[in-house]
Amino acid sequence: MTSKNNKLLRSLKNYIERERHSFHTPGHKAGAGFEKKFAEFVRKNIFSLDITVTPFVDSIHEPKRGLKSAMERISALYGVKNSFFLVNGSTQGNLAAFLSFFADGDTVLISRNIHRSVISACVLSGIYPVWMNPKILKNGVICEVGPREVEEYLRFYPEVKGVFITSPTYNGAITDVKKIAEVCQKFGKILIVDEAWGAHLKFARNFVSAVDYADCVIHSFHKIFPVFSQGSVVHFRRGGEASRILERTVSLLNTTSPFYPMLLTMEYAADILERKGDILTEKMLSLGKLALRNLKKITGIELFSNDHLPRGFEWDPSKLTIATRARGLSGFFVQKFLFDKGVGVDCATPLNVIATLGFGNTKDDILALVSAVADLPKRKTLPSPSFPFPSTPSEIVLSPREVYTKYKKKKIRLDRSAGQSAPK
């Protein structure tokens, strides 16, 4: 087919030949989440659809036709004033939010349970983070701050210009965004929520979505919905100048050569969410609950769920954190073992693996996951984990931009990092 030196091709070919059940992004799960006619059209025309920006279609920078219509449909679905397409994932949304709403030298209240792109946003915007320490649960899962903590930090640091949190977390912990929004309104602070993993919550019966309360919300459509990778959205609940600034900043960060097949799937997502977003969401959540029930029956397996969460938090069943310490197995071993069974997961840590569901998952996928986990070997129980995280201060000596631009970098052990502000 091509030169044997094309190692990426060989790796990808090997991967797709071996994986039969996907529990990682994107949410279309190798195309299974697309309706048949749409999938056939894309497969047949994928090369032709990869076009340049042309007035005969539409431009991501000045949308006037199909893209504008699709964004308006999405903003109506989520009940916000404006929604803007992102072509570089929620990373771009986090960058855009910081560059839009904060100025160089501003301070922003940020939970430490953040995506790496938020650090990038701090570097680019020049802000000074005031760090909030989220809850660390007994099983090692990092949760998130709640409204009480946010209010305490705002009382102690009234000068901050806004608040940034992540909900749901990667493990599916959902904080009380409604009450946090009320606290932010009380103190006159803008609230930005990285809800990248929770674009579906708006369509779920028993969950609250950040779009109903926060000022600005970022969604990774590609994580859950049948959308090609990178397809994401940033929402702004109110109109006015702030929304126009956000739109300009999104354009500033957007490529001038977007991948039109991905943008096409964004419009497709708007269509299926209008027609059956609630049905597809409840089906996915039901599959997650089915997996939870069956996995709990397996000896030596611990599942993260509502049972582990503090009061005021909820768990999203589309995120399955499977811990195997009692089975004597690290997450890295489990990830490889499952992959050898044709089951791919989203993440592995020393303690667990994380399997994420999307609209493309089926009952057969769940049964395959449960069967593979049941086949895991049994070894001597690993010692209980301890988490000696240092007591990190909220205030900083150097801004992330200063660290990035003025100082040398080197890796250092966590237990040797206390008291150091820059490499010597």
CSV table of C-alpha atoms in Angstrom, one decimal:
chain,number,residue,atom,x,y,z
A,1,MET,CA,0.0,0.0,0.0
A,2,THR,CA,2.8,2.5,1.0
A,3,SER,CA,6.3,2.4,2.2
A,4,LYS,CA,7.1,0.1,5.2
A,5,ASN,CA,8.7,3.2,6.8
A,6,ASN,CA,5.3,4.8,7.4
A,7,LYS,CA,5.1,3.8,11.0
A,8,LEU,CA,2.1,5.9,11.9
A,9,LEU,CA,0.1,4.2,9.2
A,10,ARG,CA,1.1,0.8,10.5
A,11,SER,CA,0.2,1.7,14.0
A,12,LEU,CA,-3.2,3.0,13.0
A,13,LYS,CA,-3.9,0.0,10.8
A,14,ASN,CA,-3.0,-2.3,13.6
A,15,TYR,CA,-5.2,-0.4,16.0
A,16,ILE,CA,-8.4,-0.3,14.0
A,17,GLU,CA,-8.0,-4.0,13.0
A,18,ARG,CA,-7.8,-5.0,16.7
A,19,GLU,CA,-10.3,-2.7,18.4
A,20,ARG,CA,-13.9,-3.9,18.1
A,21,HIS,CA,-15.5,-2.0,21.0
A,22,SER,CA,-14.7,1.7,21.6
A,23,PHE,CA,-14.9,3.3,25.1
A,24,HIS,CA,-13.0,6.4,24.2
A,25,THR,CA,-13.6,9.5,22.1
A,26,PRO,CA,-15.0,10.4,19.6
A,27,GLY,CA,-18.6,9.6,20.5
A,28,HIS,CA,-19.5,8.3,17.1
A,29,LYS,CA,-17.5,5.1,17.9
A,30,ALA,CA,-16.0,4.3,14.5
A,31,GLY,CA,-19.1,5.6,12.7
A,32,ALA,CA,-21.6,3.5,14.6
A,33,GLY,CA,-23.3,6.7,16.0
A,34,PHE,CA,-24.2,8.0,12.5
A,35,GLU,CA,-27.4,7.2,10.8
A,36,LYS,CA,-27.0,4.9,7.8
A,37,LYS,CA,-27.7,7.3,5.0
A,38,PHE,CA,-25.5,10.0,6.5
A,39,ALA,CA,-22.6,7.6,7.2
A,40,GLU,CA,-22.8,6.2,3.6
A,41,PHE,CA,-22.7,9.8,2.2
A,42,VAL,CA,-19.6,10.7,4.2
A,43,ARG,CA,-17.8,7.4,3.4
A,44,LYS,CA,-18.4,7.9,-0.3
A,45,ASN,CA,-17.4,11.5,-0.4
A,46,ILE,CA,-14.9,12.0,2.4
A,47,PHE,CA,-12.1,13.1,0.0
A,48,SER,CA,-14.3,15.4,-2.0
A,49,LEU,CA,-15.7,17.0,1.1
A,50,ASP,CA,-12.2,18.1,2.2
A,51,ILE,CA,-12.4,21.5,0.5
A,52,THR,CA,-11.0,25.0,1.0
A,53,VAL,CA,-12.9,27.9,2.3
A,54,THR,CA,-15.2,29.1,-0.5
A,55,PRO,CA,-18.1,31.5,-0.8
A,56,PHE,CA,-20.1,28.8,-2.4
A,57,VAL,CA,-20.3,26.9,0.9
A,58,ASP,CA,-19.5,29.1,4.0
A,59,SER,CA,-16.6,30.5,6.0
A,60,ILE,CA,-16.0,29.7,9.7
A,61,HIS,CA,-14.8,33.3,10.1
A,62,GLU,CA,-17.8,35.1,8.6
A,63,PRO,CA,-20.6,32.5,8.7
A,64,LYS,CA,-23.6,33.6,6.6
A,65,ARG,CA,-25.1,30.4,5.3
A,66,GLY,CA,-25.0,26.8,6.5
A,67,LEU,CA,-22.5,27.3,9.4
A,68,LYS,CA,-24.5,30.3,10.7
A,69,SER,CA,-27.7,28.3,10.5
A,70,ALA,CA,-26.2,25.4,12.3
A,71,MET,CA,-24.8,27.6,15.1
A,72,GLU,CA,-28.2,29.3,15.6
A,73,ARG,CA,-29.9,25.9,15.8
A,74,ILE,CA,-27.4,24.8,18.5
A,75,SER,CA,-27.8,28.0,20.5
A,76,ALA,CA,-31.6,27.5,20.4
A,77,LEU,CA,-31.2,23.9,21.6
A,78,TYR,CA,-29.1,25.0,24.6
A,79,GLY,CA,-31.2,28.1,25.4
A,80,VAL,CA,-28.3,30.5,25.0
A,81,LYS,CA,-27.8,33.8,23.1
A,82,ASN,CA,-24.9,32.7,21.0
A,83,SER,CA,-23.0,29.5,20.2
A,84,PHE,CA,-19.7,29.5,18.2
A,85,PHE,CA,-18.1,26.5,16.5
A,86,LEU,CA,-14.6,25.5,17.6
A,87,VAL,CA,-12.3,23.6,15.2
A,88,ASN,CA,-9.6,22.8,17.8
A,89,GLY,CA,-11.6,21.1,20.5
A,90,SER,CA,-12.6,22.6,23.9
A,91,THR,CA,-8.9,23.7,24.1
A,92,GLN,CA,-9.8,26.5,21.8
A,93,GLY,CA,-12.9,27.4,23.8
A,94,ASN,CA,-10.9,27.7,27.0
A,95,LEU,CA,-8.3,29.9,25.3
A,96,ALA,CA,-11.0,32.0,23.8
A,97,ALA,CA,-12.8,32.5,27.1
A,98,PHE,CA,-9.7,33.7,28.9
A,99,LEU,CA,-8.6,36.0,26.1
A,100,SER,CA,-12.1,37.5,25.8
A,101,PHE,CA,-13.1,38.1,29.4
A,102,PHE,CA,-9.8,38.9,31.2
A,103,ALA,CA,-6.9,41.2,30.6
A,104,ASP,CA,-3.1,40.9,31.2
A,105,GLY,CA,-2.5,41.1,35.0
A,106,ASP,CA,-6.1,40.1,36.0
A,107,THR,CA,-6.6,37.5,38.7
A,108,VAL,CA,-9.0,34.6,38.1
A,109,LEU,CA,-10.2,31.9,40.6
A,110,ILE,CA,-9.4,28.5,39.0
A,111,SER,CA,-9.9,25.0,40.4
A,112,ARG,CA,-6.8,22.9,40.1
A,113,ASN,CA,-8.8,20.1,38.5
A,114,ILE,CA,-8.4,21.6,35.1
A,115,HIS,CA,-7.5,20.5,31.6
A,116,ARG,CA,-3.9,21.4,30.5
A,117,SER,CA,-5.4,24.0,28.0
A,118,VAL,CA,-6.3,26.2,30.9
A,119,ILE,CA,-2.7,26.6,31.8
A,120,SER,CA,-2.1,27.5,28.2
A,121,ALA,CA,-4.9,30.0,28.5
A,122,CYS,CA,-3.2,31.5,31.5
A,123,VAL,CA,0.1,31.8,29.6
A,124,LEU,CA,-1.6,33.5,26.6
A,125,SER,CA,-3.8,35.8,28.5
A,126,GLY,CA,-1.3,36.8,31.1
A,127,ILE,CA,-3.6,36.4,34.0
A,128,TYR,CA,-2.6,35.4,37.5
A,129,PRO,CA,-4.5,32.3,38.7
A,130,VAL,CA,-5.8,32.1,42.3
A,131,TRP,CA,-6.0,28.3,42.8
A,132,MET,CA,-8.8,26.5,44.5
A,133,ASN,CA,-8.0,23.0,45.8
A,134,PRO,CA,-10.8,20.5,44.8
A,135,LYS,CA,-11.8,17.5,46.9
A,136,ILE,CA,-9.6,14.4,46.6
A,137,LEU,CA,-11.8,11.3,47.4
A,138,LYS,CA,-10.6,8.2,49.4
A,139,ASN,CA,-10.2,6.2,46.2
A,140,GLY,CA,-7.9,8.8,44.7
A,141,VAL,CA,-10.4,10.3,42.3
A,142,ILE,CA,-10.1,14.1,42.2
A,143,CYS,CA,-13.6,15.7,42.5
A,144,GLU,CA,-14.3,19.4,42.2
A,145,VAL,CA,-15.0,22.4,44.4
A,146,GLY,CA,-18.6,23.1,45.5
A,147,PRO,CA,-20.5,26.3,46.1
A,148,ARG,CA,-19.3,26.7,49.7
A,149,GLU,CA,-15.6,26.6,48.7
A,150,VAL,CA,-16.2,29.0,45.9
A,151,GLU,CA,-17.8,31.5,48.3
A,152,GLU,CA,-15.0,31.2,50.8
A,153,TYR,CA,-12.4,31.9,48.1
A,154,LEU,CA,-14.4,34.9,46.8
A,155,ARG,CA,-14.6,36.4,50.3
A,156,PHE,CA,-10.9,36.0,50.7
A,157,TYR,CA,-10.0,37.1,47.2
A,158,PRO,CA,-12.6,39.7,46.2
A,159,GLU,CA,-10.3,41.2,43.6
A,160,VAL,CA,-10.6,38.2,41.2
A,161,LYS,CA,-12.3,39.0,37.9
A,162,GLY,CA,-14.0,35.6,37.4
A,163,VAL,CA,-14.3,31.9,38.3
A,164,PHE,CA,-13.4,28.9,36.2
A,165,ILE,CA,-14.4,25.3,37.1
A,166,THR,CA,-14.6,21.9,35.4
A,167,SER,CA,-17.9,19.9,35.6
A,168,PRO,CA,-18.3,17.1,34.8
A,169,THR,CA,-14.8,16.0,35.7
A,170,TYR,CA,-13.0,13.3,33.7
A,171,ASN,CA,-14.4,10.7,36.1
A,172,GLY,CA,-17.9,12.1,35.8
A,173,ALA,CA,-18.3,14.1,39.0
A,174,ILE,CA,-20.8,16.9,38.5
A,175,THR,CA,-20.7,19.8,41.0
A,176,ASP,CA,-23.6,22.0,41.9
A,177,VAL,CA,-23.2,24.5,39.1
A,178,LYS,CA,-26.5,26.2,39.9
A,179,LYS,CA,-25.5,27.2,43.4
A,180,ILE,CA,-22.0,28.1,42.2
A,181,ALA,CA,-23.6,30.5,39.6
A,182,GLU,CA,-25.7,32.0,42.4
A,183,VAL,CA,-22.5,32.7,44.4
A,184,CYS,CA,-20.8,34.2,41.4
A,185,GLN,CA,-23.8,36.5,40.8
A,186,LYS,CA,-23.8,37.5,44.4
A,187,PHE,CA,-20.2,38.7,44.1
A,188,GLY,CA,-20.6,40.0,40.6
A,189,LYS,CA,-18.1,37.6,39.0
A,190,ILE,CA,-18.3,35.9,35.6
A,191,LEU,CA,-18.6,32.1,35.7
A,192,ILE,CA,-16.9,30.0,33.0
A,193,VAL,CA,-17.5,26.2,33.1
A,194,ASP,CA,-15.5,23.7,31.1
A,195,GLU,CA,-18.3,21.2,30.5
A,196,ALA,CA,-16.4,19.5,27.7
A,197,TRP,CA,-17.5,16.1,29.0
A,198,GLY,CA,-21.1,17.1,29.6
A,199,ALA,CA,-22.6,18.4,26.3
A,200,HIS,CA,-25.4,15.8,26.7
A,201,LEU,CA,-26.5,16.9,30.2
A,202,LYS,CA,-28.9,19.4,28.7
A,203,PHE,CA,-30.9,16.5,27.2
A,204,ALA,CA,-30.8,14.3,30.3
A,205,ARG,CA,-33.9,14.1,32.6
A,206,ASN,CA,-32.2,14.1,36.0
A,207,PHE,CA,-29.2,16.3,35.5
A,208,VAL,CA,-28.5,20.0,35.5
A,209,SER,CA,-26.4,21.5,32.6
A,210,ALA,CA,-24.1,24.5,33.1
A,211,VAL,CA,-25.6,26.3,30.1
A,212,ASP,CA,-28.6,27.0,32.2
A,213,TYR,CA,-26.7,29.0,34.8
A,214,ALA,CA,-23.1,29.8,33.9
A,215,ASP,CA,-22.1,32.8,31.7
A,216,CYS,CA,-19.8,30.9,29.4
A,217,VAL,CA,-19.7,27.2,28.8
A,218,ILE,CA,-17.4,25.0,26.6
A,219,HIS,CA,-18.7,21.7,25.1
A,220,SER,CA,-16.7,19.0,23.3
A,221,PHE,CA,-19.4,17.7,21.0
A,222,HIS,CA,-16.9,15.1,19.6
A,223,LYS,CA,-16.5,13.5,23.0
A,224,ILE,CA,-20.2,12.3,23.2
A,225,PHE,CA,-22.1,13.0,20.0
A,226,PRO,CA,-21.5,11.6,16.5
A,227,VAL,CA,-19.0,14.3,15.6
A,228,PHE,CA,-15.5,14.0,14.1
A,229,SER,CA,-12.7,14.8,16.5
A,230,GLN,CA,-12.0,18.4,17.5
A,231,GLY,CA,-15.6,19.5,16.8
A,232,SER,CA,-16.6,21.7,19.8
A,233,VAL,CA,-18.8,24.7,20.8
A,234,VAL,CA,-18.4,27.6,23.1
A,235,HIS,CA,-21.7,29.1,24.4
A,236,PHE,CA,-22.5,32.6,25.8
A,237,ARG,CA,-25.8,33.0,27.6
A,238,ARG,CA,-26.1,36.7,27.1
A,239,GLY,CA,-25.7,38.9,24.1
A,240,GLY,CA,-24.1,42.3,24.0
A,241,GLU,CA,-20.5,43.4,23.6
A,242,ALA,CA,-19.1,40.5,25.6
A,243,SER,CA,-20.6,38.0,23.2
A,244,ARG,CA,-19.2,40.0,20.2
A,245,ILE,CA,-15.7,40.0,21.8
A,246,LEU,CA,-16.0,36.2,22.3
A,247,GLU,CA,-16.9,35.8,18.6
A,248,ARG,CA,-13.9,37.8,17.5
A,249,THR,CA,-11.6,35.9,19.7
A,250,VAL,CA,-12.9,32.5,18.5
A,251,SER,CA,-12.2,33.8,14.9
A,252,LEU,CA,-8.7,34.9,16.0
A,253,LEU,CA,-7.9,31.3,17.2
A,254,ASN,CA,-9.7,29.5,14.3
A,255,THR,CA,-7.7,28.1,11.4
A,256,THR,CA,-8.4,29.5,8.0
A,257,SER,CA,-8.4,25.9,6.6
A,258,PRO,CA,-11.1,24.1,8.7
A,259,PHE,CA,-11.9,20.4,8.0
A,260,TYR,CA,-15.3,20.6,6.4
A,261,PRO,CA,-16.2,17.0,7.1
A,262,MET,CA,-15.9,17.8,10.8
A,263,LEU,CA,-18.1,20.9,10.4
A,264,LEU,CA,-20.6,18.8,8.5
A,265,THR,CA,-20.9,16.5,11.5
A,266,MET,CA,-21.5,19.5,13.7
A,267,GLU,CA,-24.5,20.4,11.7
A,268,TYR,CA,-25.5,16.7,11.8
A,269,ALA,CA,-25.3,16.8,15.6
A,270,ALA,CA,-27.7,19.8,15.7
A,271,ASP,CA,-30.1,17.8,13.5
A,272,ILE,CA,-30.2,14.6,15.6
A,273,LEU,CA,-30.2,16.6,18.9
A,274,GLU,CA,-33.3,18.4,17.6
A,275,ARG,CA,-35.0,15.2,16.6
A,276,LYS,CA,-34.0,12.8,19.4
A,277,GLY,CA,-31.4,14.3,21.7
A,278,ASP,CA,-33.2,13.2,24.8
A,279,ILE,CA,-33.8,9.7,23.6
A,280,LEU,CA,-30.2,9.1,22.6
A,281,THR,CA,-28.9,10.6,25.8
A,282,GLU,CA,-31.1,8.4,28.0
A,283,LYS,CA,-30.1,5.4,26.0
A,284,MET,CA,-26.4,6.1,26.6
A,285,LEU,CA,-26.9,6.7,30.3
A,286,SER,CA,-28.9,3.5,30.6
A,287,LEU,CA,-26.1,1.6,29.0
A,288,GLY,CA,-23.7,3.2,31.6
A,289,LYS,CA,-25.9,2.1,34.4
A,290,LEU,CA,-26.1,-1.4,32.9
A,291,ALA,CA,-22.3,-1.6,32.8
A,292,LEU,CA,-22.1,-0.4,36.4
A,293,ARG,CA,-24.5,-3.1,37.7
A,294,ASN,CA,-22.8,-5.9,35.8
A,295,LEU,CA,-19.2,-4.8,36.6
A,296,LYS,CA,-20.1,-4.5,40.3
A,297,LYS,CA,-20.8,-8.2,40.4
A,298,ILE,CA,-17.2,-9.1,39.5
A,299,THR,CA,-14.9,-9.9,42.4
A,300,GLY,CA,-12.1,-7.4,43.0
A,301,ILE,CA,-13.6,-4.6,40.9
A,302,GLU,CA,-14.5,-1.2,42.3
A,303,LEU,CA,-16.6,1.2,40.3
A,304,PHE,CA,-16.7,5.0,40.9
A,305,SER,CA,-20.4,6.1,41.3
A,306,ASN,CA,-22.6,8.3,43.4
A,307,ASP,CA,-21.7,6.2,46.4
A,308,HIS,CA,-18.3,7.9,46.5
A,309,LEU,CA,-19.4,11.5,46.1
A,310,PRO,CA,-19.9,14.1,48.8
A,311,ARG,CA,-23.3,15.6,49.3
A,312,GLY,CA,-24.3,18.0,46.5
A,313,PHE,CA,-22.4,16.1,43.8
A,314,GLU,CA,-23.8,13.8,41.1
A,315,TRP,CA,-22.2,11.1,38.9
A,316,ASP,CA,-22.5,10.9,35.1
A,317,PRO,CA,-23.1,7.2,34.2
A,318,SER,CA,-21.4,7.7,30.8
A,319,LYS,CA,-18.0,7.8,32.6
A,320,LEU,CA,-16.9,4.4,34.0
A,321,THR,CA,-13.9,4.5,36.3
A,322,ILE,CA,-12.9,0.8,36.9
A,323,ALA,CA,-10.5,0.3,39.8
A,324,THR,CA,-8.7,-3.1,40.1
A,325,ARG,CA,-6.4,-2.6,43.1
A,326,ALA,CA,-8.2,-5.4,45.0
A,327,ARG,CA,-7.5,-7.6,42.0
A,328,GLY,CA,-3.8,-6.8,42.2
A,329,LEU,CA,-3.7,-5.1,38.8
A,330,SER,CA,-2.6,-1.6,37.7
A,331,GLY,CA,-4.7,0.4,35.2
A,332,PHE,CA,-1.9,0.1,32.7
A,333,PHE,CA,-2.0,-3.7,32.8
A,334,VAL,CA,-5.8,-3.6,32.5
A,335,GLN,CA,-5.7,-1.3,29.5
A,336,LYS,CA,-3.5,-3.6,27.6
A,337,PHE,CA,-5.4,-6.7,28.7
A,338,LEU,CA,-8.7,-5.2,27.5
A,339,PHE,CA,-7.2,-4.1,24.2
A,340,ASP,CA,-6.0,-7.6,23.6
A,341,LYS,CA,-9.7,-8.5,23.9
A,342,GLY,CA,-10.7,-5.9,21.4
A,343,VAL,CA,-11.9,-3.3,23.9
A,344,GLY,CA,-10.4,0.1,23.9
A,345,VAL,CA,-10.6,2.5,26.9
A,346,ASP,CA,-10.0,6.2,27.1
A,347,CYS,CA,-7.4,6.4,29.8
A,348,ALA,CA,-5.3,4.3,32.2
A,349,THR,CA,-3.7,5.4,35.5
A,350,PRO,CA,-1.8,3.4,38.2
A,351,LEU,CA,-5.1,2.9,39.9
A,352,ASN,CA,-7.8,2.4,37.3
A,353,VAL,CA,-9.0,2.7,33.7
A,354,ILE,CA,-11.6,5.1,32.5
A,355,ALA,CA,-14.1,3.9,29.8
A,356,THR,CA,-16.2,6.6,28.3
A,357,LEU,CA,-19.5,6.1,26.4
A,358,GLY,CA,-20.9,8.0,23.5
A,359,PHE,CA,-24.0,8.0,21.3
A,360,GLY,CA,-22.4,5.3,19.2
A,361,ASN,CA,-22.1,2.7,21.9
A,362,THR,CA,-24.4,-0.4,22.0
A,363,LYS,CA,-25.4,-3.1,24.4
A,364,ASP,CA,-23.0,-5.4,22.7
A,365,ASP,CA,-20.2,-3.0,23.6
A,366,ILE,CA,-21.2,-3.2,27.3
A,367,LEU,CA,-21.4,-6.9,27.3
A,368,ALA,CA,-17.9,-7.1,25.7
A,369,LEU,CA,-16.5,-4.8,28.3
A,370,VAL,CA,-18.0,-6.7,31.2
A,371,SER,CA,-16.8,-10.0,29.7
A,372,ALA,CA,-13.3,-8.7,29.2
A,373,VAL,CA,-13.1,-7.3,32.8
A,374,ALA,CA,-14.4,-10.6,34.2
A,375,ASP,CA,-11.5,-12.4,32.5
A,376,LEU,CA,-8.9,-10.3,34.2
A,377,PRO,CA,-6.4,-12.4,36.2
A,378,LYS,CA,-6.3,-12.3,40.0
A,379,ARG,CA,-3.1,-11.4,41.9
A,380,LYS,CA,-2.1,-10.2,45.3
A,381,THR,CA,-4.0,-7.1,46.4
A,382,LEU,CA,-2.1,-3.9,45.8
A,383,PRO,CA,-1.5,-1.8,48.9
A,384,SER,CA,-4.0,1.0,49.6
A,385,PRO,CA,-2.9,4.1,47.8
A,386,SER,CA,-1.9,7.2,49.7
A,387,PHE,CA,-2.0,10.7,48.2
A,388,PRO,CA,0.6,12.9,49.8
A,389,PHE,CA,-0.2,15.9,47.7
A,390,PRO,CA,1.5,19.0,49.1
A,391,SER,CA,-0.7,21.7,50.6
A,392,THR,CA,-0.5,24.0,47.6
A,393,PRO,CA,-1.1,27.8,48.2
A,394,SER,CA,-3.8,29.7,46.4
A,395,GLU,CA,-1.5,32.6,45.6
A,396,ILE,CA,1.5,32.4,43.2
A,397,VAL,CA,4.9,34.0,43.0
A,398,LEU,CA,5.1,34.0,39.2
A,399,SER,CA,2.4,34.1,36.6
A,400,PRO,CA,2.2,31.2,34.2
A,401,ARG,CA,3.3,33.6,31.4
A,402,GLU,CA,6.4,34.6,33.3
A,403,VAL,CA,7.3,31.0,34.0
A,404,TYR,CA,6.9,30.1,30.4
A,405,THR,CA,8.7,33.0,28.8
A,406,LYS,CA,11.4,33.9,31.3
A,407,TYR,CA,12.6,30.7,33.0
A,408,LYS,CA,14.2,27.4,32.1
A,409,LYS,CA,12.2,24.3,32.6
A,410,LYS,CA,13.1,21.0,34.1
A,411,LYS,CA,11.2,18.0,35.6
A,412,ILE,CA,11.3,17.6,39.3
A,413,ARG,CA,9.9,15.1,41.8
A,414,LEU,CA,6.7,16.2,43.4
A,415,ASP,CA,8.0,15.6,46.9
A,416,ARG,CA,11.0,17.9,46.2
A,417,SER,CA,9.0,20.8,44.7
A,418,ALA,CA,7.8,22.4,47.9
A,419,GLY,CA,9.0,26.0,48.2
A,420,GLN,CA,10.5,26.2,44.7
A,421,SER,CA,9.3,28.9,42.4
A,422,ALA,CA,11.7,28.4,39.5
A,423,PRO,CA,14.5,26.0,38.5
A,424,LYS,CA,17.9,27.0,40.0
